[in-house]
Coordinates of C-alpha atoms and ligand atoms in Angstrom, one line a residue:
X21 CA 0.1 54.9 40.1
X22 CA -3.1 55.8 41.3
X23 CA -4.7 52.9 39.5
X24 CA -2.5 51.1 41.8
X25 CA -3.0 52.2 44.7
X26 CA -7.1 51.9 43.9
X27 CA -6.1 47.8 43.7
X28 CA -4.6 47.5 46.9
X29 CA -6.0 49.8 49.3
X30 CA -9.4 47.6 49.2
X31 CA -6.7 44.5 49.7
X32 CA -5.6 46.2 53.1
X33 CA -8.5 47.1 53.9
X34 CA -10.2 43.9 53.3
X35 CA -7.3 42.5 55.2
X36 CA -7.2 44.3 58.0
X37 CA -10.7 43.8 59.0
X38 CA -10.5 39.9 58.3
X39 CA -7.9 37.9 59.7
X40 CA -6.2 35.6 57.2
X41 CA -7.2 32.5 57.7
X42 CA -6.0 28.6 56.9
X43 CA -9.6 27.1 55.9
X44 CA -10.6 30.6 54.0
X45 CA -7.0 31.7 52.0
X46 CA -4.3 29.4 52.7
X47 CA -5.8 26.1 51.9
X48 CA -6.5 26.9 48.3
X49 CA -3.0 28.3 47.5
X50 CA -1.4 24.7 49.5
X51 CA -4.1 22.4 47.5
X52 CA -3.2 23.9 44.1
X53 CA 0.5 24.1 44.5
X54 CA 1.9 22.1 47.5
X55 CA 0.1 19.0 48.1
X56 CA 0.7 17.0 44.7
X57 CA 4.0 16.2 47.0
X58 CA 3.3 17.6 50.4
X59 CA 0.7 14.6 51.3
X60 CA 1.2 11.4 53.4
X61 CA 2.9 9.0 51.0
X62 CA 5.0 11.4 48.7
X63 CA 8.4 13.0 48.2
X64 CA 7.9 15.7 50.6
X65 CA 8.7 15.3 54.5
X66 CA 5.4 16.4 55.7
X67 CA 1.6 16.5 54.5
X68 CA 0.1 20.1 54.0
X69 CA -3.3 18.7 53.7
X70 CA -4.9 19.6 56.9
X71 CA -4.7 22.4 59.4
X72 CA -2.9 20.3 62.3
X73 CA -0.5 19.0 59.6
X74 CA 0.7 22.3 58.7
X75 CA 0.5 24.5 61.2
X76 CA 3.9 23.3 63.0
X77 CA 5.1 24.0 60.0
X78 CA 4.1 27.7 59.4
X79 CA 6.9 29.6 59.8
X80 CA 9.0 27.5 57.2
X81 CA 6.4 27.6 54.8
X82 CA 6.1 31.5 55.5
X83 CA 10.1 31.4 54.4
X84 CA 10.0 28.8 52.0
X85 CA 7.6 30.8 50.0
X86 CA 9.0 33.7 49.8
X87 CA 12.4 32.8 49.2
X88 CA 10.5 31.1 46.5
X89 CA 12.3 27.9 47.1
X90 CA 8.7 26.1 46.8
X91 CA 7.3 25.3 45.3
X92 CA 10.5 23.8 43.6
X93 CA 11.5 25.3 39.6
X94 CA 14.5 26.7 38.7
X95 CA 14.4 28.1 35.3
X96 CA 15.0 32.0 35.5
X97 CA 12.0 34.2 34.8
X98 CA 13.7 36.4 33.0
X99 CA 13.7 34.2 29.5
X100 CA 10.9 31.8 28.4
X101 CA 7.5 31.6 30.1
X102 CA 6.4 27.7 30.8
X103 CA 3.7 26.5 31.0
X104 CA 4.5 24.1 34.1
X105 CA 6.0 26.8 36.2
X106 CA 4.0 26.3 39.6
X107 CA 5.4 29.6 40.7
X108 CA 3.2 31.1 43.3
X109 CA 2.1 34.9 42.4
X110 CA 3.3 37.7 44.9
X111 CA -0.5 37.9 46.1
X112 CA -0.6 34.2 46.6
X113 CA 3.0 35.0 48.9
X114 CA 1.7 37.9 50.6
X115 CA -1.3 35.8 52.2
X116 CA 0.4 33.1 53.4
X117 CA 3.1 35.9 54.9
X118 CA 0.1 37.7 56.1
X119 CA -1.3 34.1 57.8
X120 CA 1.8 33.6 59.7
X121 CA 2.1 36.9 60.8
X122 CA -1.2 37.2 61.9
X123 CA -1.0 33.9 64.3
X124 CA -1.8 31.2 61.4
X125 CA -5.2 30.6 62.5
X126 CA -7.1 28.4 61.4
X127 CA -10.1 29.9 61.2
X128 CA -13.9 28.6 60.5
X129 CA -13.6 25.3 58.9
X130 CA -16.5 25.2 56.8
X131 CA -15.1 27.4 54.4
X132 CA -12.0 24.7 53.5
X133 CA -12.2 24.0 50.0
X134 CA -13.0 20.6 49.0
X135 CA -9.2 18.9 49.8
X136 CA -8.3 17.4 46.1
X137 CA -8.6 13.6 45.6
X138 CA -5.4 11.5 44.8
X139 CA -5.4 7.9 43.8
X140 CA -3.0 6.6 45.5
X141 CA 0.6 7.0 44.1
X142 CA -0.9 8.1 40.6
X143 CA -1.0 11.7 40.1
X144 CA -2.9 11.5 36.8
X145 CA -5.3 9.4 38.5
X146 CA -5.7 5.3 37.5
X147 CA -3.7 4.3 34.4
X148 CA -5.3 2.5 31.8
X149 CA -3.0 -0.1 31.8
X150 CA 0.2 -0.6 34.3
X151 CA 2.8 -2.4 33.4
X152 CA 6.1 -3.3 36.1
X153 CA 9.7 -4.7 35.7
X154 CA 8.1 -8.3 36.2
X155 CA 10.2 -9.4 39.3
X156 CA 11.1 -7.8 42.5
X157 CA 14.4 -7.1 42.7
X158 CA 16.7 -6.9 45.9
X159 CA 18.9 -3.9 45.7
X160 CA 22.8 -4.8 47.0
X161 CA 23.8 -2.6 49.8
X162 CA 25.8 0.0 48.9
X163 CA 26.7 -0.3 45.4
X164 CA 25.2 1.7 42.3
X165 CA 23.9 -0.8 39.6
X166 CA 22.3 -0.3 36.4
X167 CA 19.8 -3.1 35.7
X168 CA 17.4 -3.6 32.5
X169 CA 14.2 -5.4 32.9
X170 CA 12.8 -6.4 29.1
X171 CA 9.1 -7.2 29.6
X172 CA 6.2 -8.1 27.1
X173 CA 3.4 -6.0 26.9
X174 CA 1.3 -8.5 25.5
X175 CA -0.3 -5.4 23.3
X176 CA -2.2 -7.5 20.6
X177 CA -2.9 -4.2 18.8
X178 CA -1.2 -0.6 19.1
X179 CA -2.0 1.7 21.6
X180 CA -1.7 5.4 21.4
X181 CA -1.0 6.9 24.9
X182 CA -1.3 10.5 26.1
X183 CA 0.7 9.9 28.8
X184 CA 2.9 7.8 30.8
X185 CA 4.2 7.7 34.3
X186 CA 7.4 6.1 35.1
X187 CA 6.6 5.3 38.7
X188 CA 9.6 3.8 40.9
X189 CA 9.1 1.0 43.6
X190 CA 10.9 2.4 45.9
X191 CA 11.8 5.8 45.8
X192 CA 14.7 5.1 48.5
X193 CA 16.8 3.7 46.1
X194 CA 16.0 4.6 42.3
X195 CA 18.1 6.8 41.4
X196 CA 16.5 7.6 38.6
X197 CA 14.9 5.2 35.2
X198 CA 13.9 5.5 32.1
X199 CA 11.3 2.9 29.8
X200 CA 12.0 2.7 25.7
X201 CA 9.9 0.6 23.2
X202 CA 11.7 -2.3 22.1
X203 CA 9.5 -2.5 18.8
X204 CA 11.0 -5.9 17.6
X205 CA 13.5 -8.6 18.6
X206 CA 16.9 -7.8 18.9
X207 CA 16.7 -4.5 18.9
X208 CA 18.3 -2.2 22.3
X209 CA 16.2 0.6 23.4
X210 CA 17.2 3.7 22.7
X211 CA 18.4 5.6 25.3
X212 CA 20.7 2.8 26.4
X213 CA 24.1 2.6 26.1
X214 CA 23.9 -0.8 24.4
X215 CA 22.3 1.0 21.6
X216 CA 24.8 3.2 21.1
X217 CA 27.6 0.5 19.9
X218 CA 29.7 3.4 17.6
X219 CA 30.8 4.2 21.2
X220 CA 32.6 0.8 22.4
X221 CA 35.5 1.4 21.4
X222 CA 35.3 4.5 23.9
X223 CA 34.0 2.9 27.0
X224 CA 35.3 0.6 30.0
X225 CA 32.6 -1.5 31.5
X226 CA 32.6 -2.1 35.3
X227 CA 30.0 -4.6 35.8
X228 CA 26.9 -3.5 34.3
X229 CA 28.0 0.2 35.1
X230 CA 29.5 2.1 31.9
X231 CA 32.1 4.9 31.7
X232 CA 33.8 6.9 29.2
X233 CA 37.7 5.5 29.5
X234 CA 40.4 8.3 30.5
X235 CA 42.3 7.8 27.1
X236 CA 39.0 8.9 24.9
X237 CA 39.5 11.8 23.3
X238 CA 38.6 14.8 25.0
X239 CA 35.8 17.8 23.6
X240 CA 34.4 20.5 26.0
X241 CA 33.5 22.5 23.6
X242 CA 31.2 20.0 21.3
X243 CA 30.1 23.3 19.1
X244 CA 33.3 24.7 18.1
X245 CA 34.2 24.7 14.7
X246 CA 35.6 21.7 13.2
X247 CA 34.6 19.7 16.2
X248 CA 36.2 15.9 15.4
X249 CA 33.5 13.4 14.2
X250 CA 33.2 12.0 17.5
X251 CA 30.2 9.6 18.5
X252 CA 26.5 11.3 19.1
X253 CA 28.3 14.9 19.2
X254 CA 26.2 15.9 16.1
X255 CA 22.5 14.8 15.6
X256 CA 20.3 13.8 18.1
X257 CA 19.6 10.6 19.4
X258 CA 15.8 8.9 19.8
X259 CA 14.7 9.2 23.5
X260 CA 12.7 7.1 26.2
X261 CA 9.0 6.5 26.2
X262 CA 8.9 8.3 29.3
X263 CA 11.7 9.0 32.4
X264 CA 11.9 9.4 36.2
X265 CA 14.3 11.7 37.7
X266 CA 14.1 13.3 41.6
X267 CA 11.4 16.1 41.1
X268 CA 9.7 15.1 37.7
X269 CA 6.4 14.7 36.9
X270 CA 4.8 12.5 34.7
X271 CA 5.4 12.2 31.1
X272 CA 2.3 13.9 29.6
X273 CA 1.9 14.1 25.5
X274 CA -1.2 16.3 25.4
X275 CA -4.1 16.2 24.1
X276 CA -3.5 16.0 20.1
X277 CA 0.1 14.4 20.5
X278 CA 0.5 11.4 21.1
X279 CA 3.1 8.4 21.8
X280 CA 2.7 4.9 20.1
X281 CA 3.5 1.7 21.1
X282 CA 3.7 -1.0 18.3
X283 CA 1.6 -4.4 18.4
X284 CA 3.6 -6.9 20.2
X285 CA 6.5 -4.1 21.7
X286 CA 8.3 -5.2 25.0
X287 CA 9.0 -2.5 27.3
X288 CA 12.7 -2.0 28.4
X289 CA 13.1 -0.6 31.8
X290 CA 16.5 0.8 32.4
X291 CA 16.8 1.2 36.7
X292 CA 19.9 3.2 37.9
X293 CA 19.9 2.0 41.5
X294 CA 22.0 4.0 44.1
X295 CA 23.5 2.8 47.2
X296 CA 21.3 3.0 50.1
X297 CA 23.5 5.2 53.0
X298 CA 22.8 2.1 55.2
X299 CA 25.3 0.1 53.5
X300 CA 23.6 -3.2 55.7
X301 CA 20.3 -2.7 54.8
X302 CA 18.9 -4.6 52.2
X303 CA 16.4 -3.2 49.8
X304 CA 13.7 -4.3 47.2
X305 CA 12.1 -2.6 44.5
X306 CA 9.5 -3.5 41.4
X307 CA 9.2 -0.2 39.4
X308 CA 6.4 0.4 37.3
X309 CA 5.0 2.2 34.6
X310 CA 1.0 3.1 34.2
X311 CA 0.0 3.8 30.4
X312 CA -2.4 6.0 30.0
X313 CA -5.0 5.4 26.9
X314 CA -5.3 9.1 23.9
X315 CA -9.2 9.3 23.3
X316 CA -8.5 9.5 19.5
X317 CA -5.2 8.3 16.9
X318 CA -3.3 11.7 17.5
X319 CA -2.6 14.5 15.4
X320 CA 0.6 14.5 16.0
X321 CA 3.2 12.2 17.5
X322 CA 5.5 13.1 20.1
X323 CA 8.8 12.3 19.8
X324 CA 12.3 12.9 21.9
X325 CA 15.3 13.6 20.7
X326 CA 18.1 13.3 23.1
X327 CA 21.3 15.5 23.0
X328 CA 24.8 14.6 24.6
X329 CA 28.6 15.1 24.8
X330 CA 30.1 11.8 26.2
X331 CA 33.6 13.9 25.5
X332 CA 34.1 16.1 28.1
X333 CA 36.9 16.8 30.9
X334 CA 36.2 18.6 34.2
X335 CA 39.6 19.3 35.8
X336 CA 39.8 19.2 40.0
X337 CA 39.1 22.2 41.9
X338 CA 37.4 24.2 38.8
X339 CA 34.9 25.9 40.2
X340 CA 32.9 26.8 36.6
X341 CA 33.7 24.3 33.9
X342 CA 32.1 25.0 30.2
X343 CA 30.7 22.1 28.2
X344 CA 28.9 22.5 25.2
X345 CA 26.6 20.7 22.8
X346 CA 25.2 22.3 19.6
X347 CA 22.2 21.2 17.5
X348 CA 21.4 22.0 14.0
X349 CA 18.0 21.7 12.8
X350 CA 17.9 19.6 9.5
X351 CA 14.2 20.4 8.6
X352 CA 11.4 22.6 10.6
X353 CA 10.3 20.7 14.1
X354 CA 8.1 22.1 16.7
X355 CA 9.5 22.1 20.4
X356 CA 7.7 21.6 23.4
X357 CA 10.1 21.0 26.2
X358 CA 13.3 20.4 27.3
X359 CA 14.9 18.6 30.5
X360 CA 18.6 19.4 31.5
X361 CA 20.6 16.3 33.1
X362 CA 23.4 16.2 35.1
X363 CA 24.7 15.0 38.1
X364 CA 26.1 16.3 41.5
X365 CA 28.6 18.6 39.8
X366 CA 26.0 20.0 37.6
X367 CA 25.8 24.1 38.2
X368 CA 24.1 25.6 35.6
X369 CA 22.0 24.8 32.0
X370 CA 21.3 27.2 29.5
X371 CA 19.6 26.8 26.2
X372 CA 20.3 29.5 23.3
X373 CA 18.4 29.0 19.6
X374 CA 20.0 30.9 17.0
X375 CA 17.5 31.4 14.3
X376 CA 18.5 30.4 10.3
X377 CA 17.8 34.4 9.7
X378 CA 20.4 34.8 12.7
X379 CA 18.1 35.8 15.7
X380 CA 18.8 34.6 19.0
X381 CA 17.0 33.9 22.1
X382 CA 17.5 32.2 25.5
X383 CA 14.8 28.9 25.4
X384 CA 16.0 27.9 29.1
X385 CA 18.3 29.5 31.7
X386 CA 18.4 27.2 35.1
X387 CA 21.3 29.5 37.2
X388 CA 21.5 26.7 40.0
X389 CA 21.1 23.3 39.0
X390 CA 20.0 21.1 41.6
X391 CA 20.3 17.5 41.2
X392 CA 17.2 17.1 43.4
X393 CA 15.1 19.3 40.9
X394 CA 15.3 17.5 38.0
X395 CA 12.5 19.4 36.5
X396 CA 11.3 19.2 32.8
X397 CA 10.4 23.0 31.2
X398 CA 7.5 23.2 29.0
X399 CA 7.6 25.9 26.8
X400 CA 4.5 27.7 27.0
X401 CA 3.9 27.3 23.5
X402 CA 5.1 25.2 21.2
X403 CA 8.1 27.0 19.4
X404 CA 8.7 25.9 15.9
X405 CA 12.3 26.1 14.2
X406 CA 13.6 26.4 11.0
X407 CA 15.9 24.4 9.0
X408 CA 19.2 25.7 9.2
X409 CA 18.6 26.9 13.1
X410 CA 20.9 26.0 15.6
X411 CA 20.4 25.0 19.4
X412 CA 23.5 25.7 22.0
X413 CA 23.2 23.8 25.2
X414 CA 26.0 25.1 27.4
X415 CA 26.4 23.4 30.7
X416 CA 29.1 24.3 33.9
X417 CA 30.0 22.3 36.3
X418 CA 31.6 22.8 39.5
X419 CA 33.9 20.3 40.7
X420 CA 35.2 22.8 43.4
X421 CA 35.2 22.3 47.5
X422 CA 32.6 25.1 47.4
X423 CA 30.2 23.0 45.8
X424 CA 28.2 21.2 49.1
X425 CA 27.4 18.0 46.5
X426 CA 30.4 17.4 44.9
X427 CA 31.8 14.0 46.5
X428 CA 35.7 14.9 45.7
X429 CA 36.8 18.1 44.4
X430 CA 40.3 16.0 43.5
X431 CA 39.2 14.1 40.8
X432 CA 39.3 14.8 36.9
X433 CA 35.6 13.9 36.0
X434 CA 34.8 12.3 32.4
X435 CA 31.1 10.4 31.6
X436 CA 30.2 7.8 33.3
X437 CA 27.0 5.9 34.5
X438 CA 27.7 6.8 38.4
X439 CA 26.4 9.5 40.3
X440 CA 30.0 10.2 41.5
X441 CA 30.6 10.8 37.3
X442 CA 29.3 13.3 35.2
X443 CA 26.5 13.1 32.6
X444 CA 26.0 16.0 29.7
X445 CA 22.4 14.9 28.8
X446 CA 19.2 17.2 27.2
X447 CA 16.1 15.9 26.9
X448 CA 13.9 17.8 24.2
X449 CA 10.4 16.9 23.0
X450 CA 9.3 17.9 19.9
X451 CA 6.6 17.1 16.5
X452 CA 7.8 17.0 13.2
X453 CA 6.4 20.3 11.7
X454 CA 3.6 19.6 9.2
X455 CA 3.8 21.6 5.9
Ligands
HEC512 C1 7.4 18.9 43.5 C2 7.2 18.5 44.8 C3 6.9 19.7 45.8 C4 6.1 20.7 45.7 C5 5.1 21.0 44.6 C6 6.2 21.5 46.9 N1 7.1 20.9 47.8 FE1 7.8 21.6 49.6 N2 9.1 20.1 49.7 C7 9.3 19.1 48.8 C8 10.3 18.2 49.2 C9 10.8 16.9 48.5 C10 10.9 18.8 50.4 C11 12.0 18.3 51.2 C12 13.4 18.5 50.6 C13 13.7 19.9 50.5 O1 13.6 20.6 51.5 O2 14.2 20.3 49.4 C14 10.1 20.0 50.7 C15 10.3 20.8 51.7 C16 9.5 21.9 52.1 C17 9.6 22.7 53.3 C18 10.7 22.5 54.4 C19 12.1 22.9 53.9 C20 12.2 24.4 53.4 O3 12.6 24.6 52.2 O4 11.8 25.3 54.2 C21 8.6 23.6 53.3 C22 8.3 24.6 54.4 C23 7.8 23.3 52.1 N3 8.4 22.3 51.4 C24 6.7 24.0 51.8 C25 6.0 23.9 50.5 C26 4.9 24.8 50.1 C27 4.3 25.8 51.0 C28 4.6 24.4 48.8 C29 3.6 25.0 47.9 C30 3.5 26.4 47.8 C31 5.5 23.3 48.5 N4 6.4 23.0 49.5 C32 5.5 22.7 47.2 C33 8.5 18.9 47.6 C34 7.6 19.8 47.1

């Protein structure tokens, strides 16, 4: 207690006697954690760059950070530490409190930090190489489509990246994408449905959008015992080289892990496009993806394994619908991060690993899934598992007229490509452990 109160009576003091200040306290804490999106150009609505650009905004930012709904990340504190989580410590709230209750001055400008440097549209800075769908494409009005865009790379050797940033044209309308490594000819990406043909016999094609037909068989509970053999409820399935959804950041391997892209390898870009809500207005987009070069052949290579129950049922009106997916680990693998996907009835995500020797702990809890915050979690350190472990991803949705997203609370909801269907997706990167 007392050593307490030794910290933060010099605080008060200090203070008291100095007015918090934009240039001196507040533009640090907005360059480190707000302006990767609140700057001209970006997702946000308004740049927090500057003094005159923020201060209208001081009172929101005073509530929007201590309701601690920004910076945006919604995995509960109480289980895993990551180490993406951008949340601001409760001195770094205090101060910015403290600024807009004390006026939000501005202060003496000369003490402003040096603002950080951006290159345009790239947060890692230039990519080595960028590569884009090859065309640009004119998005219908008002219709979702799901287009692919196969283009060469013209790679004459391998390249090893350590990271990749799937960049959309047009941020209006992409919905959200993904890019595979088509390694050879005739071969579909993984990730897309077209890869996955065991499932044809399950789907109903409208256009190029996909959905799960009504008659499939029907499996909330993809862990329970005895679960039928259905398609891609056990196993994993490979993943994307790297992914944009609303709210993500870059695909970044690391430092000793790397991803590879074969000599010769095209690059499949899979585009959801939504409709625009001007259903007149005409669009265009040409996505892209910039490649960034590893220093060295890794030590490890990254890989994705993606986890999904096509199977599932969410009856109308039900306010907390339980879907499940289990994994079981075949051989030791080391995990690094895990992204939860679903769409506008999506509620909450939670990730449980039950150990081979029968220990269990919580990897990921996200309470309120937000279809705008389609963060990735990166586990603080890299966790490795067992053989014989098992991962539970359960998953509710709320297809209730509570829920402010959900487009029609009368509808049973099955699997499907649109953002009006449900998805039961998990994205988890991991190494192959080394012995
Ligand atoms: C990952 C991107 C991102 C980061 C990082 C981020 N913001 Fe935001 N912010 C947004 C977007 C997008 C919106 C508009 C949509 C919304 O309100 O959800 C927004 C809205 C806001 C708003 C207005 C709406 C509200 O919730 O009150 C305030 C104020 C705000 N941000 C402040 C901040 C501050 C301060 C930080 C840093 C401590 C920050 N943001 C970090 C993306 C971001």
């Amino acid at each position: 207690m007392l050593y307490r109160r030794v910290m933060i009576l010099p605080a008060l003091l200090f203070l008291a006697a100095q007015p918090v200040t934009f240039s001196r306290d507040v533009a640090p804490i907005l360059f480190e954690r707000c302006v990767k999106c609140h700057r001209p150009g970006e997702v946000a609505p308004m740049s927090l760059l500057d003094y005159k650009s923020a201060r209208p905004w001081a009172k929101s930012i005073g509530e929007a950070v201590a309701a601690r709904r920004m910076p945006p990340w919604m995995a509960d504190p109480h289980f895993s530490k990551f180490s993406n989580d951008p949340s601001l410590t409760e001195t770094e709230i205090s101060t910015i409190r403290a600024w807009v209750a004390g006026g939000a001055l501005e202060g003496d400008a000369k003490q402003l930090p040096q603002a950080p440097v951006f290159v345009a549209g790239w947060e890692l800075g230039t990519p080595d190489v960028t590569i884009d769908i090859g065309k640009t494409y004119t998005v219908m009005p008002g219709r979702d489509s799901y287009e692919h865009f196969i283009v060469q790379t013209g790679f004459k050797e391998g390249m090893w990246l350590r990271a990749a940033d799937l960049h959309p044209g047009n941020r209006k309308v992409v919905h959200h994408a993904h890019v595979n490594i088509v390694p050879s000819e005739n071969q579909a990406g993984a990730t897309t449905i077209q890869s996955m043909t065991s499932l044809n016999d399950y789907l109903v094609k409208d256009g190029n959008l996909t959905r799960i037909s009504q008659t499939a068989p029907v499996l909330d509970d993809g862990c329970q015992a005895n679960a039928p053999n259905l398609p891609y409820l056990h196993g994993a399935q490979e993943g994307a080289l790297a992914s944009y959804l609303p709210g993500r950041s870059p695909d970044v391997f690391g430092e000793n892990r790397a991803k590879w892209i074969p000599p010769g390898a095209k690059l499949e870009f899979v585009i959801h496009y939504a409709p625009l809500a001007d259903p007149n207005a005409q669009a265009t987009d040409r996505t892209s993806v910039g490649l960034y070069r590893a220093p060295r052949p890794p030590e490890e290579v990254l890989r994705r394994m993606d986890l999904r129950n096509f199977f599932f049922v969410i009856p109308p009106g039900e306010g907390a619908h339980r879907v499940t997916r289990c994994y079981a680990f075949e051989k030791d693998q080391t995990l690094l991060s895990i992204t939860p996907h679903m769409h506008y009835r999506g509620k909450d995500a939670r990730y449980d690993l039950i150990r081979a020797d029968g220990r269990t702990e919580t990897l990921l809890f996200v309470p309120k899934y937000d279809f705008n915050w389609q963060l990735v979690y990166r586990l603080h350190q890299p966790l490795l598992v067992e053989k014989g472990s098992r991962l539970v991803v359960t998953v509710h949705f709320d297809n209730s007229a509570n829920n402010p997203a959900n487009p029609d609370p009368a509808k049973a909801i099955r699997w499907g490509d649109k953002t009006e269907e449900e998805m039961m997706t998990s994205w988890i990167e991991y190494v192959e452990t080394k012995k």
